[in-house]
PDB file of C-alpha atoms and ligand atoms in Angstrom:
ATOM      1  CA  UNK A 107      20.605   6.376  -4.239  1.00 68.00           C
ATOM      2  CA  UNK A 108      21.789   9.775  -3.871  1.00 66.00           C
ATOM      3  CA  UNK A 109      25.203  10.071  -4.409  1.00 64.00           C
ATOM      4  CA  UNK A 110      27.904  10.750  -1.731  1.00 52.00           C
ATOM      5  CA  UNK A 111      27.048  14.449  -1.997  1.00 53.00           C
ATOM      6  CA  UNK A 112      23.262  13.836  -1.529  1.00 64.00           C
ATOM      7  CA  UNK A 113      22.292  14.786  -5.202  1.00 81.00           C
ATOM      8  CA  UNK A 114      19.460  13.025  -6.579  1.00 92.00           C
ATOM      9  CA  UNK A 115      20.767  10.254  -9.526  1.00 95.00           C
ATOM     10  CA  UNK A 116      17.677   8.839 -11.056  1.00 98.00           C
ATOM     11  CA  UNK A 117      14.646  10.833 -11.899  1.00 98.00           C
ATOM     12  CA  UNK A 118      11.063   9.691 -13.118  1.00 98.00           C
ATOM     13  CA  UNK A 119       8.727  12.761 -14.742  1.00 98.00           C
ATOM     14  CA  UNK A 120       5.206  12.355 -14.878  1.00 98.00           C
ATOM     15  CA  UNK A 121       4.367  15.178 -17.008  1.00 98.00           C
ATOM     16  CA  UNK A 122       7.459  15.376 -19.036  1.00 98.00           C
ATOM     17  CA  UNK A 123       6.827  18.067 -21.136  1.00 98.00           C
ATOM     18  CA  UNK A 124       6.106  20.315 -18.395  1.00 98.00           C
ATOM     19  CA  UNK A 125       7.956  23.424 -18.262  1.00 98.00           C
ATOM     20  CA  UNK A 126       8.449  23.356 -14.768  1.00 98.00           C
ATOM     21  CA  UNK A 127       9.267  19.923 -14.667  1.00 98.00           C
ATOM     22  CA  UNK A 128      12.075  20.389 -17.408  1.00 98.00           C
ATOM     23  CA  UNK A 129      13.515  23.556 -15.793  1.00 98.00           C
ATOM     24  CA  UNK A 130      13.927  21.240 -12.843  1.00 98.00           C
ATOM     25  CA  UNK A 131      15.514  18.429 -14.945  1.00 98.00           C
ATOM     26  CA  UNK A 132      17.853  20.496 -16.471  1.00 98.00           C
ATOM     27  CA  UNK A 133      19.081  21.622 -12.787  1.00 97.00           C
ATOM     28  CA  UNK A 134      19.201  17.916 -11.859  1.00 97.00           C
ATOM     29  CA  UNK A 135      21.409  17.372 -14.846  1.00 97.00           C
ATOM     30  CA  UNK A 136      23.761  20.001 -13.595  1.00 96.00           C
ATOM     31  CA  UNK A 137      23.774  18.378 -10.345  1.00 94.00           C
ATOM     32  CA  UNK A 138      25.004  15.278 -11.994  1.00 92.00           C
ATOM     33  CA  UNK A 139      21.471  13.247 -11.974  1.00 96.00           C
ATOM     34  CA  UNK A 140      22.573  10.031 -14.187  1.00 97.00           C
ATOM     35  CA  UNK A 141      19.371   8.895 -15.533  1.00 98.00           C
ATOM     36  CA  UNK A 142      16.334  10.981 -16.391  1.00 98.00           C
ATOM     37  CA  UNK A 143      12.735   9.283 -17.485  1.00 98.00           C
ATOM     38  CA  UNK A 144      10.499  11.808 -18.715  1.00 98.00           C
ATOM     39  CA  UNK A 145       6.889  10.331 -19.243  1.00 98.00           C
ATOM     40  CA  UNK A 146       3.738  12.283 -20.410  1.00 98.00           C
ATOM     41  CA  UNK A 147       1.506  12.629 -23.950  1.00 97.00           C
ATOM     42  CA  UNK A 148       3.615  14.926 -25.957  1.00 95.00           C
ATOM     43  CA  UNK A 149       6.835  12.773 -27.144  1.00 96.00           C
ATOM     44  CA  UNK A 150       8.141  15.299 -30.156  1.00 96.00           C
ATOM     45  CA  UNK A 151       8.305  17.966 -26.665  1.00 97.00           C
ATOM     46  CA  UNK A 152       9.960  15.574 -24.643  1.00 98.00           C
ATOM     47  CA  UNK A 153      12.513  14.121 -27.693  1.00 98.00           C
ATOM     48  CA  UNK A 154      13.950  17.479 -27.912  1.00 97.00           C
ATOM     49  CA  UNK A 155      14.219  17.818 -24.003  1.00 98.00           C
ATOM     50  CA  UNK A 156      15.528  14.478 -24.001  1.00 98.00           C
ATOM     51  CA  UNK A 157      18.367  15.811 -26.576  1.00 98.00           C
ATOM     52  CA  UNK A 158      19.075  18.698 -24.367  1.00 98.00           C
ATOM     53  CA  UNK A 159      19.329  16.483 -21.185  1.00 98.00           C
ATOM     54  CA  UNK A 160      21.650  14.271 -22.974  1.00 98.00           C
ATOM     55  CA  UNK A 161      23.928  17.142 -24.172  1.00 97.00           C
ATOM     56  CA  UNK A 162      24.184  18.347 -20.479  1.00 96.00           C
ATOM     57  CA  UNK A 163      25.744  15.224 -19.528  1.00 96.00           C
ATOM     58  CA  UNK A 164      23.079  12.907 -18.262  1.00 97.00           C
ATOM     59  CA  UNK A 165      23.725   9.072 -19.038  1.00 97.00           C
ATOM     60  CA  UNK A 166      20.287   7.641 -19.329  1.00 98.00           C
ATOM     61  CA  UNK A 167      17.584   9.826 -20.770  1.00 98.00           C
ATOM     62  CA  UNK A 168      14.365   7.893 -21.892  1.00 98.00           C
ATOM     63  CA  UNK A 169      11.106   9.230 -23.029  1.00 98.00           C
ATOM     64  CA  UNK A 170       7.758   6.998 -22.148  1.00 98.00           C
ATOM     65  CA  UNK A 171       3.909   7.646 -23.138  1.00 98.00           C
ATOM     66  CA  UNK A 172       2.120   8.091 -19.858  1.00 98.00           C
ATOM     67  CA  UNK A 173      -1.749   9.574 -19.658  1.00 98.00           C
ATOM     68  CA  UNK A 174      -3.114  10.569 -15.985  1.00 98.00           C
ATOM     69  CA  UNK A 175      -6.350   9.660 -17.401  1.00 98.00           C
ATOM     70  CA  UNK A 176      -5.580   6.114 -17.948  1.00 98.00           C
ATOM     71  CA  UNK A 177      -5.704   5.216 -14.605  1.00 98.00           C
ATOM     72  CA  UNK A 178      -6.357   1.553 -15.644  1.00 98.00           C
ATOM     73  CA  UNK A 179      -2.543   1.761 -16.550  1.00 98.00           C
ATOM     74  CA  UNK A 180      -1.038   3.626 -13.970  1.00 98.00           C
ATOM     75  CA  UNK A 181      -0.100   0.372 -11.722  1.00 98.00           C
ATOM     76  CA  UNK A 182       1.472  -1.221 -14.992  1.00 98.00           C
ATOM     77  CA  UNK A 183       3.282   1.594 -15.927  1.00 98.00           C
ATOM     78  CA  UNK A 184       4.865   1.939 -12.125  1.00 98.00           C
ATOM     79  CA  UNK A 185       5.899  -1.669 -12.098  1.00 98.00           C
ATOM     80  CA  UNK A 186       7.378  -1.500 -15.995  1.00 98.00           C
ATOM     81  CA  UNK A 187       9.527   1.772 -14.736  1.00 98.00           C
ATOM     82  CA  UNK A 188      10.744  -0.203 -11.521  1.00 98.00           C
ATOM     83  CA  UNK A 189      11.680  -3.327 -13.780  1.00 98.00           C
ATOM     84  CA  UNK A 190      13.303  -1.187 -16.041  1.00 97.00           C
ATOM     85  CA  UNK A 191      15.293   1.198 -13.827  1.00 96.00           C
ATOM     86  CA  UNK A 192      15.322  -0.734 -10.454  1.00 96.00           C
ATOM     87  CA  UNK A 193      14.717   2.191  -8.162  1.00 97.00           C
ATOM     88  CA  UNK A 194      14.608   6.042  -8.461  1.00 98.00           C
ATOM     89  CA  UNK A 195      15.446   8.683  -6.083  1.00 97.00           C
ATOM     90  CA  UNK A 196      12.944  11.168  -7.262  1.00 98.00           C
ATOM     91  CA  UNK A 197       9.520  11.207  -8.983  1.00 98.00           C
ATOM     92  CA  UNK A 198       8.570  14.385  -9.966  1.00 98.00           C
ATOM     93  CA  UNK A 199       4.868  14.644 -10.396  1.00 98.00           C
ATOM     94  CA  UNK A 200       3.975  17.680 -12.918  1.00 98.00           C
ATOM     95  CA  UNK A 201       1.313  16.768 -14.925  1.00 98.00           C
ATOM     96  CA  UNK A 202      -1.777  19.154 -14.650  1.00 98.00           C
ATOM     97  CA  UNK A 203      -4.524  21.023 -16.533  1.00 98.00           C
ATOM     98  CA  UNK A 204      -5.877  24.685 -15.923  1.00 98.00           C
ATOM     99  CA  UNK A 205      -9.335  23.893 -17.693  1.00 97.00           C
ATOM    100  CA  UNK A 206     -11.337  27.120 -19.032  1.00 97.00           C
ATOM    101  CA  UNK A 207     -12.930  27.851 -15.627  1.00 96.00           C
ATOM    102  CA  UNK A 208     -15.970  30.079 -17.514  1.00 96.00           C
ATOM    103  CA  UNK A 209     -17.030  26.628 -19.282  1.00 97.00           C
ATOM    104  CA  UNK A 210     -15.820  24.328 -16.114  1.00 97.00           C
ATOM    105  CA  UNK A 211     -18.703  25.673 -13.957  1.00 96.00           C
ATOM    106  CA  UNK A 212     -21.193  25.281 -16.258  1.00 97.00           C
ATOM    107  CA  UNK A 213     -19.987  22.137 -18.011  1.00 98.00           C
ATOM    108  CA  UNK A 214     -19.780  19.208 -15.163  1.00 98.00           C
ATOM    109  CA  UNK A 215     -18.303  17.008 -17.907  1.00 98.00           C
ATOM    110  CA  UNK A 216     -15.672  19.643 -18.358  1.00 98.00           C
ATOM    111  CA  UNK A 217     -15.029  20.372 -14.773  1.00 98.00           C
ATOM    112  CA  UNK A 218     -14.876  16.755 -14.091  1.00 98.00           C
ATOM    113  CA  UNK A 219     -11.713  16.178 -16.496  1.00 98.00           C
ATOM    114  CA  UNK A 220     -10.046  18.684 -14.524  1.00 98.00           C
ATOM    115  CA  UNK A 221     -10.391  16.818 -11.241  1.00 98.00           C
ATOM    116  CA  UNK A 222      -9.772  13.782 -13.487  1.00 98.00           C
ATOM    117  CA  UNK A 223      -6.089  14.455 -14.369  1.00 98.00           C
ATOM    118  CA  UNK A 224      -5.219  16.787 -11.645  1.00 98.00           C
ATOM    119  CA  UNK A 225      -6.983  14.809  -8.924  1.00 98.00           C
ATOM    120  CA  UNK A 226      -7.739  11.433  -9.816  1.00 98.00           C
ATOM    121  CA  UNK A 227      -4.899  10.631 -11.960  1.00 98.00           C
ATOM    122  CA  UNK A 228      -2.594  12.073  -8.967  1.00 98.00           C
ATOM    123  CA  UNK A 229      -4.110   9.490  -6.852  1.00 98.00           C
ATOM    124  CA  UNK A 230      -4.001   6.794  -9.081  1.00 98.00           C
ATOM    125  CA  UNK A 231      -0.397   7.053  -9.818  1.00 98.00           C
ATOM    126  CA  UNK A 232       0.512   8.060  -6.136  1.00 98.00           C
ATOM    127  CA  UNK A 233      -0.405   4.943  -4.757  1.00 98.00           C
ATOM    128  CA  UNK A 234       1.681   2.438  -6.813  1.00 98.00           C
ATOM    129  CA  UNK A 235       4.538   5.145  -6.519  1.00 98.00           C
ATOM    130  CA  UNK A 236       4.550   5.239  -2.772  1.00 98.00           C
ATOM    131  CA  UNK A 237       4.709   1.505  -2.812  1.00 98.00           C
ATOM    132  CA  UNK A 238       7.634   1.454  -4.629  1.00 98.00           C
ATOM    133  CA  UNK A 239       9.505   3.624  -2.642  1.00 98.00           C
ATOM    134  CA  UNK A 240       8.123   1.961   0.576  1.00 98.00           C
ATOM    135  CA  UNK A 241       9.636  -0.969  -0.306  1.00 98.00           C
ATOM    136  CA  UNK A 242      13.180   0.504  -1.586  1.00 97.00           C
ATOM    137  CA  UNK A 243      13.274   2.634   1.758  1.00 97.00           C
ATOM    138  CA  UNK A 244      14.465   5.867   0.391  1.00 97.00           C
ATOM    139  CA  UNK A 245      13.106   8.300  -2.418  1.00 98.00           C
ATOM    140  CA  UNK A 246      10.838  11.772  -2.953  1.00 98.00           C
ATOM    141  CA  UNK A 247       7.594  12.132  -4.761  1.00 98.00           C
ATOM    142  CA  UNK A 248       7.840  15.970  -5.380  1.00 98.00           C
ATOM    143  CA  UNK A 249       4.339  16.875  -6.384  1.00 98.00           C
ATOM    144  CA  UNK A 250       3.204  20.267  -8.272  1.00 98.00           C
ATOM    145  CA  UNK A 251       0.444  21.499  -6.219  1.00 98.00           C
ATOM    146  CA  UNK A 252      -0.838  25.472  -6.181  1.00 98.00           C
ATOM    147  CA  UNK A 253      -1.436  28.246  -4.174  1.00 97.00           C
ATOM    148  CA  UNK A 254      -4.682  27.689  -5.925  1.00 97.00           C
ATOM    149  CA  UNK A 255      -5.793  24.765  -3.960  1.00 97.00           C
ATOM    150  CA  UNK A 256      -4.756  26.774  -0.501  1.00 95.00           C
ATOM    151  CA  UNK A 257      -7.954  28.800  -0.774  1.00 95.00           C
ATOM    152  CA  UNK A 258     -10.609  28.113  -3.921  1.00 93.00           C
ATOM    153  CA  UNK A 259     -10.821  31.882  -5.728  1.00 93.00           C
ATOM    154  CA  UNK A 260     -13.938  32.982  -7.609  1.00 93.00           C
ATOM    155  CA  UNK A 261     -11.694  32.823 -10.724  1.00 92.00           C
ATOM    156  CA  UNK A 262     -10.410  29.528 -10.927  1.00 95.00           C
ATOM    157  CA  UNK A 263     -12.106  27.397  -8.220  1.00 97.00           C
ATOM    158  CA  UNK A 264     -12.558  24.026 -10.423  1.00 98.00           C
ATOM    159  CA  UNK A 265      -8.367  23.987 -10.823  1.00 98.00           C
ATOM    160  CA  UNK A 266      -8.270  25.107  -7.279  1.00 98.00           C
ATOM    161  CA  UNK A 267     -10.570  22.418  -5.889  1.00 98.00           C
ATOM    162  CA  UNK A 268      -8.539  19.634  -8.207  1.00 98.00           C
ATOM    163  CA  UNK A 269      -5.372  21.036  -6.512  1.00 98.00           C
ATOM    164  CA  UNK A 270      -6.973  21.371  -2.667  1.00 98.00           C
ATOM    165  CA  UNK A 271      -7.948  17.611  -3.440  1.00 98.00           C
ATOM    166  CA  UNK A 272      -4.078  16.805  -4.610  1.00 98.00           C
ATOM    167  CA  UNK A 273      -2.655  18.730  -2.157  1.00 98.00           C
ATOM    168  CA  UNK A 274      -4.724  17.148   1.004  1.00 98.00           C
ATOM    169  CA  UNK A 275      -3.648  13.706  -0.799  1.00 98.00           C
ATOM    170  CA  UNK A 276      -0.245  14.177  -0.550  1.00 98.00           C
ATOM    171  CA  UNK A 277      -0.180  15.936   2.683  1.00 98.00           C
ATOM    172  CA  UNK A 278      -1.566  12.513   4.162  1.00 98.00           C
ATOM    173  CA  UNK A 279       0.548  10.250   1.905  1.00 98.00           C
ATOM    174  CA  UNK A 280       3.818  12.388   3.266  1.00 98.00           C
ATOM    175  CA  UNK A 281       2.542  11.580   6.951  1.00 98.00           C
ATOM    176  CA  UNK A 282       2.133   7.700   5.982  1.00 98.00           C
ATOM    177  CA  UNK A 283       5.470   7.578   4.549  1.00 98.00           C
ATOM    178  CA  UNK A 284       6.989   8.768   7.939  1.00 98.00           C
ATOM    179  CA  UNK A 285       9.565   6.082   9.206  1.00 98.00           C
ATOM    180  CA  UNK A 286       9.647   4.272   5.563  1.00 98.00           C
ATOM    181  CA  UNK A 287      13.042   6.264   4.788  1.00 97.00           C
ATOM    182  CA  UNK A 288      10.709   7.664   1.784  1.00 98.00           C
ATOM    183  CA  UNK A 289       9.174  10.859   1.657  1.00 98.00           C
ATOM    184  CA  UNK A 290       6.772  13.372  -0.060  1.00 98.00           C
ATOM    185  CA  UNK A 291       7.533  17.196  -1.082  1.00 98.00           C
ATOM    186  CA  UNK A 292       4.124  19.471  -1.757  1.00 98.00           C
ATOM    187  CA  UNK A 293       5.330  22.227  -4.130  1.00 98.00           C
ATOM    188  CA  UNK A 294       2.772  25.144  -3.943  1.00 98.00           C
ATOM    189  CA  UNK A 295       3.897  27.549  -7.023  1.00 98.00           C
ATOM    190  CA  UNK A 296       1.843  30.853  -7.702  1.00 98.00           C
ATOM    191  CA  UNK A 297       1.613  32.281 -10.637  1.00 97.00           C
ATOM    192  CA  UNK A 298       4.260  30.750 -13.104  1.00 98.00           C
ATOM    193  CA  UNK A 299       4.526  32.104 -16.888  1.00 98.00           C
ATOM    194  CA  UNK A 300       4.519  28.877 -18.696  1.00 98.00           C
ATOM    195  CA  UNK A 301       2.292  27.581 -21.565  1.00 97.00           C
ATOM    196  CA  UNK A 302      -0.381  27.094 -18.899  1.00 97.00           C
ATOM    197  CA  UNK A 303      -0.750  30.865 -18.053  1.00 97.00           C
ATOM    198  CA  UNK A 304       0.281  32.079 -21.521  1.00 97.00           C
ATOM    199  CA  UNK A 305      -1.911  35.126 -22.333  1.00 95.00           C
ATOM    200  CA  UNK A 306      -3.602  35.417 -18.815  1.00 94.00           C
ATOM    201  CA  UNK A 307      -2.586  38.380 -16.533  1.00 93.00           C
ATOM    202  CA  UNK A 308      -0.069  37.575 -14.112  1.00 95.00           C
ATOM    203  CA  UNK A 309      -1.112  37.430 -10.857  1.00 93.00           C
ATOM    204  CA  UNK A 310       1.286  39.022  -7.828  1.00 93.00           C
ATOM    205  CA  UNK A 311       4.440  37.630  -6.854  1.00 96.00           C
ATOM    206  CA  UNK A 312       4.368  35.874 -10.709  1.00 97.00           C
ATOM    207  CA  UNK A 313       7.719  33.588 -11.123  1.00 98.00           C
ATOM    208  CA  UNK A 314       9.216  31.773 -13.859  1.00 98.00           C
ATOM    209  CA  UNK A 315       9.925  27.859 -14.458  1.00 98.00           C
ATOM    210  CA  UNK A 316      13.559  28.245 -13.836  1.00 98.00           C
ATOM    211  CA  UNK A 317      12.802  29.874 -10.274  1.00 98.00           C
ATOM    212  CA  UNK A 318      10.299  27.389  -9.043  1.00 98.00           C
ATOM    213  CA  UNK A 319      13.191  24.485 -10.209  1.00 98.00           C
ATOM    214  CA  UNK A 320      15.439  26.495  -7.737  1.00 98.00           C
ATOM    215  CA  UNK A 321      12.805  26.216  -5.193  1.00 98.00           C
ATOM    216  CA  UNK A 322      12.395  22.770  -5.643  1.00 98.00           C
ATOM    217  CA  UNK A 323      16.172  21.668  -5.528  1.00 97.00           C
ATOM    218  CA  UNK A 324      16.841  23.703  -2.780  1.00 97.00           C
ATOM    219  CA  UNK A 325      13.612  21.830  -0.997  1.00 97.00           C
ATOM    220  CA  UNK A 326      14.894  18.670  -1.943  1.00 97.00           C
ATOM    221  CA  UNK A 327      18.218  19.468  -0.382  1.00 95.00           C
ATOM    222  CA  UNK A 328      16.735  20.021   2.634  1.00 96.00           C
ATOM    223  CA  UNK A 329      14.093  17.755   2.944  1.00 96.00           C
ATOM    224  CA  UNK A 330      11.299  19.840   2.668  1.00 97.00           C
ATOM    225  CA  UNK A 331       7.780  18.212   3.363  1.00 97.00           C
ATOM    226  CA  UNK A 332       6.482  21.686   1.815  1.00 98.00           C
ATOM    227  CA  UNK A 333       7.937  24.117  -0.773  1.00 98.00           C
ATOM    228  CA  UNK A 334       6.145  27.323  -1.423  1.00 98.00           C
ATOM    229  CA  UNK A 335       7.522  29.197  -4.657  1.00 98.00           C
ATOM    230  CA  UNK A 336       8.191  31.890  -4.086  1.00 98.00           C
ATOM    231  CA  UNK A 337       8.634  31.839  -0.396  1.00 98.00           C
ATOM    232  CA  UNK A 338       6.900  34.982   0.098  1.00 98.00           C
ATOM    233  CA  UNK A 339       3.574  32.943  -0.767  1.00 98.00           C
ATOM    234  CA  UNK A 340       3.717  30.791   2.599  1.00 97.00           C
ATOM    235  CA  UNK A 341       2.962  33.880   4.898  1.00 97.00           C
ATOM    236  CA  UNK A 342       0.857  35.743   2.103  1.00 96.00           C
ATOM    237  CA  UNK A 343      -1.151  32.980   1.878  1.00 96.00           C
ATOM    238  CA  UNK A 344      -1.284  32.374   5.452  1.00 95.00           C
ATOM    239  CA  UNK A 345      -2.976  35.616   5.480  1.00 96.00           C
ATOM    240  CA  UNK A 346      -5.237  35.274   2.924  1.00 95.00           C
ATOM    241  CA  UNK A 347      -6.519  31.895   4.099  1.00 94.00           C
ATOM    242  CA  UNK A 348      -7.885  33.797   7.101  1.00 95.00           C
ATOM    243  CA  UNK A 349      -9.522  36.891   5.223  1.00 95.00           C
ATOM    244  CA  UNK A 350     -13.538  37.418   5.916  1.00 95.00           C
ATOM    245  CA  UNK A 351     -15.028  36.340   2.998  1.00 94.00           C
ATOM    246  CA  UNK A 352     -16.439  39.339   1.737  1.00 92.00           C
ATOM    247  CA  UNK A 353     -12.783  40.824   1.604  1.00 92.00           C
ATOM    248  CA  UNK A 354     -11.302  37.922  -0.291  1.00 92.00           C
ATOM    249  CA  UNK A 355     -14.268  38.253  -2.721  1.00 91.00           C
ATOM    250  CA  UNK A 356     -13.020  41.779  -3.769  1.00 87.00           C
ATOM    251  CA  UNK A 357      -9.510  40.605  -4.333  1.00 81.00           C
ATOM    252  CA  UNK A 358      -8.271  40.816  -7.915  1.00 65.00           C
ATOM    253  CA  UNK A 359      -8.686  37.573  -9.984  1.00 56.00           C
TER     254      UNK A 359
HETATM  255  N1  NAP B 686       2.054  27.587 -14.466  1.00 85.73           N
HETATM  256  C1  NAP B 686       1.622  28.215 -13.132  1.00 85.73           C
HETATM  257  O1  NAP B 686       1.239  29.077 -13.102  1.00 85.73           O
HETATM  258  C2  NAP B 686       1.095  26.929 -12.391  1.00 85.73           C
HETATM  259  C3  NAP B 686       0.967  27.373 -11.326  1.00 85.73           C
HETATM  260  C4  NAP B 686       0.889  26.265  -9.635  1.00 85.73           C
HETATM  261  C5  NAP B 686       1.092  24.831 -10.231  1.00 85.73           C
HETATM  262  N2  NAP B 686       1.292  24.898 -11.609  1.00 85.73           N
HETATM  263  C6  NAP B 686       1.436  23.139 -11.983  1.00 85.73           C
HETATM  264  O2  NAP B 686       2.417  23.203 -12.270  1.00 85.73           O
HETATM  265  C7  NAP B 686       2.402  21.662 -13.114  1.00 85.73           C
HETATM  266  C8  NAP B 686       3.234  22.096 -14.133  1.00 85.73           C
HETATM  267  O3  NAP B 686       2.413  23.011 -15.159  1.00 85.73           O
HETATM  268  P1  NAP B 686       3.416  23.699 -15.819  1.00 85.73           P
HETATM  269  O4  NAP B 686       3.421  25.136 -15.527  1.00 85.73           O
HETATM  270  O5  NAP B 686       4.998  23.275 -16.195  1.00 85.73           O
HETATM  271  O6  NAP B 686       2.669  23.899 -17.472  1.00 85.73           O
HETATM  272  P2  NAP B 686       2.629  22.830 -18.693  1.00 85.73           P
HETATM  273  O7  NAP B 686       3.958  23.409 -19.055  1.00 85.73           O
HETATM  274  O8  NAP B 686       1.459  22.955 -19.433  1.00 85.73           O
HETATM  275  O9  NAP B 686       2.599  21.699 -17.989  1.00 85.73           O
HETATM  276  C9  NAP B 686       1.926  20.650 -17.754  1.00 85.73           C
HETATM  277  C10 NAP B 686       1.970  19.632 -18.577  1.00 85.73           C
HETATM  278  O10 NAP B 686       0.830  18.359 -18.028  1.00 85.73           O
HETATM  279  C11 NAP B 686       0.851  17.726 -19.031  1.00 85.73           C
HETATM  280  N3  NAP B 686      -0.541  16.733 -19.159  1.00 85.73           N
HETATM  281  C12 NAP B 686      -1.626  17.469 -19.109  1.00 85.73           C
HETATM  282  N4  NAP B 686      -2.492  16.175 -19.099  1.00 85.73           N
HETATM  283  C13 NAP B 686      -2.161  15.410 -19.066  1.00 85.73           C
HETATM  284  C14 NAP B 686      -2.270  13.963 -19.294  1.00 85.73           C
HETATM  285  N5  NAP B 686      -3.940  13.427 -19.095  1.00 85.73           N
HETATM  286  N6  NAP B 686      -1.474  13.091 -18.930  1.00 85.73           N
HETATM  287  C15 NAP B 686       0.047  13.408 -18.931  1.00 85.73           C
HETATM  288  N7  NAP B 686       0.424  14.867 -18.705  1.00 85.73           N
HETATM  289  C16 NAP B 686      -0.397  15.704 -19.129  1.00 85.73           C
HETATM  290  C17 NAP B 686       0.794  18.586 -20.563  1.00 85.73           C
HETATM  291  O11 NAP B 686       1.162  17.469 -21.236  1.00 85.73           O
HETATM  292  P3  NAP B 686       1.192  18.191 -23.049  1.00 85.73           P
HETATM  293  O12 NAP B 686       2.528  18.738 -22.849  1.00 85.73           O
HETATM  294  O13 NAP B 686       0.950  16.825 -23.555  1.00 85.73           O
HETATM  295  O14 NAP B 686       0.035  19.504 -22.764  1.00 85.73           O
HETATM  296  C18 NAP B 686       2.080  19.206 -19.949  1.00 85.73           C
HETATM  297  O15 NAP B 686       3.078  18.686 -20.346  1.00 85.73           O
HETATM  298  C19 NAP B 686       1.129  21.410 -13.137  1.00 85.73           C
HETATM  299  O16 NAP B 686       0.367  20.382 -12.409  1.00 85.73           O
HETATM  300  C20 NAP B 686       0.328  22.837 -12.531  1.00 85.73           C
HETATM  301  O17 NAP B 686      -1.063  22.734 -12.297  1.00 85.73           O
HETATM  302  C21 NAP B 686       1.335  25.527 -12.601  1.00 85.73           C
END
């Protein structure tokens, strides 16, 4: 349960080594989070983040293996997390891969790998997570979507398609939870300087993991349904969405 000041106390992070997720976890640690579970593949990176969170005063920090591709294990994983921790106020779903557009548009197996992580993995774990939040009657799933899913671009339409699918699913999941006490918050960052985008030219309105983390924390505080990061992307993307295709095709990137 949130504490008397409305702060999130228990957090499960899927994609626990994500730079955006860890920046958010640090913010939540400063705001008195008491339990943070980092779940992902890179245990070395997660262990060092866990040490940092403990030093920041989080009582209970755990690192556990989680693979978005192991859909056969997601129900068991979620059951185990709730059995161990009782409940979570926040699940931050941050795993994702960018893929390699040039390869992915020529190699169906590679394209499917991007969809498997970003879309199928998110749906597969999202269903048991929503069941747990529904049963406990409170809590939020904050999911990292992307502006790339708002209108698929030539430069990254495989990734864009995977995020469009994720975004649509979680918007519907949000609607399905109305009245249950549980919520979904869809987060749509633009270009963020992280490992994922390293070496790529920054897009307009590029931002940092810390700024996205601030937007996520502010979104949680106001029970937002959708968070754009930075916020200016909401009107920008609304305009971009309606550009005639010949104009849209000429846009950079
Ligand atoms: N950076 C951006 O410009 C941007 C913009 C919009 C949205 N996003 C989204 O924000 C989220 C976080 O990205 P980030 O920028 O923080 O990049 P990041 O640091 O590369 O984080 C992505 C995380 O996903 C994990 N992951 C990949 N495949 C996985 C799998 N099969 N199972 C479990 N975990 C897996 C990675 O694990 P490993 O550490 O093991 O590789 C990594 O920790 C992603 O969903 C991304 O699509 C990013």
